[in-house]
Short mmCIF file of C-alpha atoms (C1' of nucleotides) in Angstrom, two decimals:
data_model
loop_
_atom_site.label_atom_id
_atom_site.label_comp_id
_atom_site.label_asym_id
_atom_site.label_seq_id
_atom_site.Cartn_x
_atom_site.Cartn_y
_atom_site.Cartn_z
CA MET A 1 -29.75 3.59 -81.92
CA GLU A 2 -26.49 5.58 -80.93
CA SER A 3 -28.23 7.02 -77.89
CA ALA A 4 -29.72 3.80 -76.91
CA CYS A 5 -26.06 2.34 -76.83
CA ALA A 6 -25.07 5.32 -74.81
CA ARG A 7 -27.80 4.73 -72.39
CA LEU A 8 -26.68 1.05 -72.10
CA ARG A 9 -23.09 2.20 -71.34
CA ALA A 10 -24.32 4.78 -68.95
CA SER A 11 -26.06 2.13 -66.93
CA GLY A 12 -22.97 0.01 -66.80
CA LEU A 13 -24.31 -2.44 -69.49
CA ARG A 14 -22.03 -3.60 -72.17
CA VAL A 15 -22.75 -3.07 -75.82
CA THR A 16 -22.78 -6.47 -77.52
CA GLY A 17 -23.77 -7.94 -80.78
CA PRO A 18 -27.03 -9.53 -79.53
CA ARG A 19 -27.94 -6.42 -77.70
CA ILE A 20 -27.57 -4.26 -80.84
CA ALA A 21 -29.78 -6.77 -82.66
CA ILE A 22 -32.38 -6.72 -80.13
CA LEU A 23 -32.46 -2.97 -79.95
CA GLY A 24 -32.67 -2.92 -83.68
CA ALA A 25 -35.50 -5.15 -83.78
CA LEU A 26 -37.38 -2.87 -81.31
CA LEU A 27 -36.41 0.39 -83.05
CA ALA A 28 -37.14 -0.97 -86.58
CA ARG A 29 -40.87 -0.67 -86.14
CA GLY A 30 -42.29 1.54 -83.46
CA GLU A 31 -44.91 -1.00 -82.33
CA PRO A 32 -44.44 -3.25 -79.45
CA ALA A 33 -43.20 -6.83 -80.18
CA SER A 34 -43.32 -10.10 -78.42
CA ILE A 35 -40.10 -11.94 -77.05
CA GLU A 36 -40.54 -14.31 -80.00
CA GLN A 37 -40.90 -11.53 -82.56
CA ILE A 38 -37.82 -9.86 -81.25
CA HIS A 39 -35.86 -13.06 -81.31
CA ALA A 40 -37.08 -13.71 -85.06
CA ARG A 41 -36.36 -10.04 -86.19
CA ALA A 42 -33.02 -10.00 -84.42
CA GLY A 43 -32.08 -13.19 -86.46
CA SER A 44 -32.55 -16.40 -84.82
CA GLY A 45 -28.95 -17.37 -85.49
CA ARG A 46 -27.54 -14.01 -84.31
CA CYS A 47 -29.00 -14.26 -80.75
CA ASP A 48 -30.40 -17.03 -78.43
CA LEU A 49 -33.97 -16.87 -77.24
CA VAL A 50 -32.75 -16.96 -73.72
CA THR A 51 -30.54 -13.97 -74.42
CA VAL A 52 -33.57 -11.98 -75.59
CA TYR A 53 -35.37 -12.66 -72.30
CA ARG A 54 -32.29 -11.66 -70.40
CA CYS A 55 -31.60 -8.47 -72.49
CA VAL A 56 -35.11 -7.29 -72.57
CA ALA A 57 -35.48 -7.75 -68.86
CA ALA A 58 -32.11 -5.76 -68.40
CA PHE A 59 -33.23 -2.99 -70.69
CA GLU A 60 -36.59 -2.68 -69.00
CA GLN A 61 -34.75 -2.26 -65.67
CA ILE A 62 -32.93 0.63 -66.90
CA GLY A 63 -35.93 2.14 -68.59
CA LEU A 64 -34.77 1.54 -72.30
CA VAL A 65 -37.69 -0.72 -72.82
CA ARG A 66 -41.24 -0.62 -71.63
CA ARG A 67 -43.14 -3.80 -70.96
CA CYS A 68 -46.82 -3.70 -71.82
CA ARG A 69 -48.79 -6.45 -70.18
CA PHE A 70 -52.04 -7.80 -71.52
CA LEU A 71 -55.01 -9.45 -69.79
CA ASP A 72 -54.42 -12.71 -71.81
CA GLY A 73 -51.26 -13.04 -69.95
CA THR A 74 -49.08 -12.10 -72.82
CA CYS A 75 -46.83 -9.03 -72.85
CA LEU A 76 -45.11 -6.99 -75.57
CA TYR A 77 -41.98 -4.81 -75.32
CA GLU A 78 -41.35 -1.48 -76.89
CA PHE A 79 -38.52 0.96 -77.00
CA ASP A 80 -39.13 3.55 -74.39
CA GLY A 81 -38.29 7.13 -75.66
CA GLY A 82 -39.69 8.47 -72.40
CA ARG A 83 -43.42 9.58 -72.36
CA ALA A 84 -45.63 11.52 -70.16
CA ALA A 85 -48.07 9.99 -67.65
CA GLN A 86 -51.58 9.77 -69.25
CA TYR A 87 -53.71 9.53 -66.32
CA ARG A 88 -54.08 11.23 -63.03
CA VAL A 89 -56.17 11.25 -59.97
CA VAL A 90 -58.05 14.32 -59.08
CA CYS A 91 -58.38 15.36 -55.45
CA ARG A 92 -62.03 15.59 -54.40
CA ARG A 93 -61.24 18.52 -52.39
CA THR A 94 -58.76 20.65 -54.08
CA ARG A 95 -59.25 19.34 -57.74
CA GLN A 96 -55.53 19.10 -57.88
CA ALA A 97 -54.42 16.42 -60.50
CA LEU A 98 -51.84 13.89 -58.92
CA PRO A 99 -50.03 11.25 -60.75
CA ILE A 100 -50.81 7.60 -60.32
CA ASP A 101 -48.70 4.57 -60.16
CA PRO A 102 -47.31 4.19 -63.64
CA ALA A 103 -47.81 0.28 -63.82
CA ALA A 104 -51.50 0.85 -62.89
CA ALA A 105 -51.65 3.64 -65.44
CA SER A 106 -50.19 1.33 -68.21
CA GLU A 107 -52.43 -1.32 -67.26
CA LEU A 108 -55.36 1.00 -67.50
CA ALA A 109 -54.29 2.39 -70.91
CA ALA A 110 -53.79 -1.30 -72.26
CA ALA A 111 -57.34 -2.10 -71.11
CA LEU A 112 -58.75 0.92 -72.60
CA GLY A 113 -56.94 0.32 -75.76
CA ARG A 114 -58.45 -3.19 -75.90
CA VAL A 115 -61.98 -1.73 -75.27
CA GLU A 116 -61.42 0.65 -78.14
CA ASP A 117 -60.20 -2.08 -80.34
CA SER A 118 -63.15 -4.15 -79.74
CA LEU A 119 -65.33 -1.21 -80.72
CA ARG A 120 -63.33 -0.66 -83.90
CA ALA A 121 -63.87 -4.22 -84.71
CA LYS A 122 -67.41 -3.78 -84.55
CA GLY A 123 -67.27 -0.94 -87.04
CA PHE A 124 -67.02 2.07 -84.77
CA SER A 125 -64.95 5.04 -85.77
CA GLU A 126 -63.61 8.11 -84.18
CA VAL A 127 -63.30 6.15 -80.87
CA GLY A 128 -61.98 7.82 -77.85
CA HIS A 129 -62.35 8.02 -74.14
CA VAL A 130 -62.28 10.14 -70.93
CA VAL A 131 -61.21 8.81 -67.71
CA GLU A 132 -61.47 10.58 -64.48
CA LEU A 133 -60.25 9.08 -61.43
CA TYR A 134 -60.92 10.87 -58.17
CA GLY A 135 -60.24 10.30 -54.52
CA THR A 136 -59.27 11.90 -51.24
CA PRO A 137 -55.51 11.96 -50.72
CA PRO A 138 -54.00 10.92 -47.43
CA PRO A 139 -53.47 13.60 -44.89
CA GLU A 140 -50.15 15.39 -45.68
CA GLY A 141 -47.13 13.18 -45.85
CA GLN A 142 -48.53 10.02 -44.71
CA ALA A 143 -48.51 8.09 -48.00
CA PRO A 144 -47.00 4.61 -47.35
CA THR A 145 -44.10 3.38 -49.46
CA MET B 1 -76.44 -23.08 -54.68
CA GLU B 2 -79.72 -24.91 -55.72
CA SER B 3 -80.07 -22.69 -58.67
CA ALA B 4 -76.42 -23.00 -59.58
CA CYS B 5 -77.05 -26.83 -59.72
CA ALA B 6 -80.10 -26.11 -61.90
CA ARG B 7 -77.95 -24.03 -64.18
CA LEU B 8 -75.56 -26.97 -64.44
CA ARG B 9 -78.26 -29.46 -65.46
CA ALA B 10 -79.87 -26.90 -67.83
CA SER B 11 -76.65 -26.82 -69.59
CA GLY B 12 -76.38 -30.65 -69.79
CA LEU B 13 -73.68 -30.88 -67.17
CA ARG B 14 -73.84 -33.30 -64.45
CA VAL B 15 -73.95 -32.40 -60.69
CA THR B 16 -71.14 -34.15 -58.95
CA GLY B 17 -69.45 -34.02 -55.63
CA PRO B 18 -66.45 -32.30 -56.88
CA ARG B 19 -68.52 -29.64 -58.66
CA ILE B 20 -70.74 -29.00 -55.73
CA ALA B 21 -67.39 -28.59 -53.54
CA ILE B 22 -66.16 -26.08 -56.29
CA LEU B 23 -69.31 -24.12 -56.34
CA GLY B 24 -69.41 -23.99 -52.64
CA ALA B 25 -65.92 -22.69 -52.52
CA LEU B 26 -66.96 -19.99 -54.89
CA LEU B 27 -70.20 -19.12 -53.14
CA ALA B 28 -68.88 -19.20 -49.58
CA ARG B 29 -67.15 -15.70 -50.04
CA GLY B 30 -68.21 -13.33 -52.57
CA GLU B 31 -64.74 -12.51 -53.72
CA PRO B 32 -62.99 -13.88 -56.58
CA ALA B 33 -60.63 -16.74 -55.98
CA SER B 34 -57.66 -18.40 -57.80
CA ILE B 35 -57.67 -22.01 -58.97
CA GLU B 36 -55.32 -22.90 -56.12
CA GLN B 37 -57.57 -21.18 -53.69
CA ILE B 38 -60.67 -22.81 -54.94
CA HIS B 39 -58.87 -26.17 -54.69
CA ALA B 40 -57.74 -25.52 -51.21
CA ARG B 41 -61.27 -24.39 -50.12
CA ALA B 42 -62.99 -27.13 -51.80
CA GLY B 43 -60.75 -29.58 -49.72
CA SER B 44 -57.77 -30.78 -51.57
CA GLY B 45 -58.82 -34.40 -50.88
CA ARG B 46 -62.24 -33.97 -52.18
CA CYS B 47 -61.30 -32.79 -55.50
CA ASP B 48 -58.17 -32.96 -57.74
CA LEU B 49 -56.51 -29.70 -58.81
CA VAL B 50 -56.86 -30.95 -62.41
CA THR B 51 -60.56 -31.12 -61.75
CA VAL B 52 -60.86 -27.65 -60.55
CA TYR B 53 -59.13 -26.48 -63.85
CA ARG B 54 -61.68 -28.38 -65.78
CA CYS B 55 -64.85 -27.53 -63.97
CA VAL B 56 -64.13 -23.78 -63.61
CA ALA B 57 -63.52 -23.76 -67.41
CA ALA B 58 -66.81 -25.56 -67.92
CA PHE B 59 -68.57 -23.20 -65.49
CA GLU B 60 -67.13 -20.27 -67.32
CA GLN B 61 -68.43 -21.45 -70.70
CA ILE B 62 -71.97 -21.73 -69.45
CA GLY B 63 -71.81 -18.29 -67.68
CA LEU B 64 -71.99 -19.63 -64.20
CA VAL B 65 -68.49 -18.27 -63.41
CA ARG B 66 -66.70 -15.20 -64.54
CA ARG B 67 -63.01 -15.14 -65.03
CA CYS B 68 -61.17 -11.94 -64.09
CA ARG B 69 -57.78 -11.69 -65.67
CA PHE B 70 -55.06 -9.54 -64.46
CA LEU B 71 -52.09 -7.95 -66.12
CA ASP B 72 -49.69 -9.94 -64.05
CA GLY B 73 -50.90 -12.96 -65.89
CA THR B 74 -52.94 -14.23 -63.11
CA CYS B 75 -56.64 -14.62 -63.08
CA LEU B 76 -59.34 -15.08 -60.42
CA TYR B 77 -62.74 -16.56 -60.75
CA GLU B 78 -65.96 -15.54 -59.15
CA PHE B 79 -69.53 -16.88 -59.22
CA ASP B 80 -71.54 -14.96 -61.90
CA GLY B 81 -74.94 -14.10 -60.62
CA GLY B 82 -75.51 -12.18 -63.75
CA ARG B 83 -74.76 -8.43 -63.44
CA ALA B 84 -75.55 -5.45 -65.61
CA ALA B 85 -73.06 -4.06 -68.09
CA GLN B 86 -70.99 -1.35 -66.23
CA TYR B 87 -69.54 0.40 -69.09
CA ARG B 88 -71.15 1.65 -72.44
CA VAL B 89 -70.08 3.73 -75.48
CA VAL B 90 -71.89 6.89 -76.19
CA CYS B 91 -72.57 7.67 -79.81
CA ARG B 92 -70.98 10.83 -80.95
CA ARG B 93 -74.07 11.92 -82.84
CA THR B 94 -76.96 10.72 -80.89
CA ARG B 95 -75.55 10.37 -77.36
CA GLN B 96 -77.12 7.03 -77.25
CA ALA B 97 -75.44 4.68 -74.86
CA LEU B 98 -74.56 1.50 -76.52
CA PRO B 99 -73.25 -1.84 -74.78
CA ILE B 100 -69.75 -2.91 -75.28
CA ASP B 101 -68.17 -6.32 -75.54
CA PRO B 102 -68.54 -7.94 -72.15
CA ALA B 103 -64.94 -9.29 -72.25
CA ALA B 104 -63.48 -5.97 -72.93
CA ALA B 105 -65.69 -4.40 -70.32
CA SER B 106 -64.56 -6.83 -67.50
CA GLU B 107 -61.02 -6.28 -68.53
CA LEU B 108 -61.50 -2.53 -68.18
CA ALA B 109 -63.29 -2.94 -64.90
CA ALA B 110 -60.40 -5.06 -63.65
CA ALA B 111 -57.76 -2.46 -64.75
CA LEU B 112 -59.78 0.33 -63.10
CA GLY B 113 -60.10 -1.70 -59.98
CA ARG B 114 -56.32 -2.14 -59.78
CA VAL B 115 -55.77 1.48 -60.34
CA GLU B 116 -57.94 2.28 -57.45
CA ASP B 117 -56.23 -0.26 -55.34
CA SER B 118 -52.93 1.10 -55.99
CA LEU B 119 -54.48 4.50 -54.86
CA ARG B 120 -55.77 3.14 -51.66
CA ALA B 121 -52.56 1.42 -51.02
CA LYS B 122 -51.11 4.92 -51.18
CA GLY B 123 -53.52 6.01 -48.63
CA PHE B 124 -56.39 7.53 -50.79
CA SER B 125 -59.84 7.21 -49.55
CA GLU B 126 -63.26 7.73 -51.22
CA VAL B 127 -61.69 6.53 -54.54
CA GLY B 128 -63.88 6.44 -57.54
CA HIS B 129 -63.81 6.96 -61.26
CA VAL B 130 -65.82 7.96 -64.30
CA VAL B 131 -65.13 6.43 -67.72
CA GLU B 132 -66.74 7.72 -70.90
CA LEU B 133 -66.21 5.94 -74.08
CA TYR B 134 -67.30 7.42 -77.21
CA GLY B 135 -67.47 6.79 -80.96
CA THR B 136 -69.42 6.77 -84.13
CA PRO B 137 -71.20 3.65 -84.61
CA PRO B 138 -71.30 1.82 -87.91
CA PRO B 139 -73.90 2.91 -90.61
CA GLU B 140 -76.97 1.00 -89.60
CA GLY B 141 -76.88 -2.75 -89.43
CA GLN B 142 -73.34 -3.26 -90.76
CA ALA B 143 -71.64 -4.27 -87.50
CA PRO B 144 -69.36 -7.21 -88.25
CA THR B 145 -69.99 -10.44 -86.24
"C1'" DC C 1 -6.83 -9.17 -67.76
"C1'" DT C 2 -11.19 -8.89 -65.40
"C1'" DC C 3 -15.97 -8.85 -65.36
"C1'" DT C 4 -20.07 -9.34 -68.07
"C1'" DT C 5 -22.62 -11.75 -71.40
"C1'" DT C 6 -23.75 -15.55 -74.03
"C1'" DG C 7 -25.33 -20.21 -75.50
"C1'" DC C 8 -26.83 -24.57 -74.25
"C1'" DA C 9 -28.94 -27.88 -71.49
"C1'" DA C 10 -31.69 -28.66 -68.04
"C1'" DA C 11 -34.93 -26.94 -64.24
"C1'" DC C 12 -39.16 -24.79 -63.45
"C1'" DG C 13 -44.26 -23.78 -62.31
"C1'" DA C 14 -48.59 -23.39 -64.24
"C1'" DT C 15 -51.71 -25.41 -67.14
"C1'" DT C 16 -53.35 -29.25 -70.39
"C1'" DT C 17 -54.04 -33.85 -72.18
"C1'" DG C 18 -54.58 -39.21 -72.44
"C1'" DC C 19 -56.72 -42.86 -70.54
"C1'" DA C 20 -58.91 -46.15 -67.72
"C1'" DA C 21 -61.75 -46.34 -63.48
"C1'" DA C 22 -65.71 -44.34 -61.07
"C1'" DA C 23 -69.91 -41.74 -60.94
"C1'" DA C 24 -74.20 -39.66 -62.71
"C1'" DT C 25 -78.10 -40.03 -65.43
"C1'" DA D 1 -76.57 -49.09 -69.68
"C1'" DT D 2 -74.56 -45.10 -71.55
"C1'" DT D 3 -72.22 -41.06 -71.26
"C1'" DT D 4 -69.95 -37.81 -68.53
"C1'" DT D 5 -66.61 -36.86 -65.17
"C1'" DT D 6 -62.79 -37.95 -62.38
"C1'" DG D 7 -57.94 -38.83 -60.85
"C1'" DC D 8 -53.54 -39.87 -61.80
"C1'" DA D 9 -49.39 -39.56 -64.64
"C1'" DA D 10 -47.30 -37.48 -68.14
"C1'" DA D 11 -46.94 -34.12 -71.76
"C1'" DT D 12 -46.61 -29.29 -72.74
"C1'" DC D 13 -45.98 -24.29 -72.81
"C1'" DG D 14 -43.38 -20.15 -71.78
"C1'" DT D 15 -39.75 -18.71 -68.79
"C1'" DT D 16 -35.83 -19.05 -65.87
"C1'" DT D 17 -31.44 -20.83 -64.03
"C1'" DG D 18 -26.52 -23.11 -63.83
"C1'" DC D 19 -22.48 -23.13 -65.72
"C1'" DA D 20 -18.47 -22.95 -68.91
"C1'" DA D 21 -16.83 -20.57 -72.99
"C1'" DA D 22 -16.75 -16.24 -75.57
"C1'" DG D 23 -16.63 -11.30 -75.74
"C1'" DA D 24 -16.46 -6.40 -73.96
"C1'" DG D 25 -14.01 -2.85 -71.51
#
DNA sequence: CTCTTTGCAAACGATTTGCAAAAAT
DNA sequence: ATTTTTGCAAATCGTTTGCAAAGAG
C-alpha cells in the first residue's frame, strides 16, 4: 500500500481518501474485482461510484492496475504488481521467441482461462494448456507502429 | 439462402421480409458483421434496427447465426453453416481428444484470431498457432450438466 | 494558494422492452 | 383467423462528462 501510494505520487497523482479506499479494496483480496465490487468494498459512502470509474482508469494508465476484459463485455480490475509476459511468437526461421502485444496476450490468457474453467466445471482436473504462436517476422526494422 | 429459410421454418420461425434482408446481409459476404453493419446492408429502410437485434438473437438461438464476442465488448455475427469443433482437450492418461464447450472454444478462437491480427499488424506473415489443452477427465459418467 | 480531485446531476450510446399495427401461416 | 413479427417510442443499463465545491500539495 505504501509503495502503491508512492507510485501514485511518482506519477503526479495525489493521494486522497477515496484513492486509498480503492487501492485498499484492490489489495485486500488478490483477485480481480469489478467496478461495482470495488465501490462496495471501498465503502459506498466513502467514495462515489463515478470516482471509482475515474480512479481506476487513472490507475490503469500509470500501470498501477491491470484491466482484464472478458468476452461477455465485462471487465475486472486487479492490482498490477508487474508480471512477465506469458505468451510469445516463435519465428518460423530462427525459432527465436518474440514478445506479443500485451493487450492481445491478456485477451488470450483470459480466453484460455475461461476454456479451462469450462473444463473444470465439467469435472476435469489437472487442466493445463500449451500455446504456440508462430510466424515470419517482418524484414528487419520494418515493423509498423 | 433457401436452406436458411428452411431452417427458419423448421424452428417454427416465420420467413419475413426483414429476416430475408438480414440473412442476405449475412450471406453476402462471409465475414462477420456488427448489428449496425447488418442493419445498413439490409437497407435501413427495409428493416428497423430493433428488428435486427431481435432477429439476430433469434437466429443465434436456433444456431443459424454464430455470435463472435470480442474483448473490447463488441461482437460480430456471422452465418453459421455448421463447422467442426476446432479445439479439443487431450486426456492426460489416454491421450484421447475430447470436445470442449463450443462457447468457450469460439471465445478462444476469437482471442487467438486477435493475437494473430496484432502480429500481422506488426508485419508478421505466415502466422499460425497450435493450442493444446489437456486435463484429467472426470471418473466415468460423472460429468455435471 | 494553486491545481487536482470529488460528488452530484445530467448526458450518453448501445441494447431492450411495451404495445398496437402489419404480416405470415 | 390466429399467432408471430414489426416499427416506433420510451425505458434501461453501464459508463462518461460538466461543473462548482472540497481537498491535496
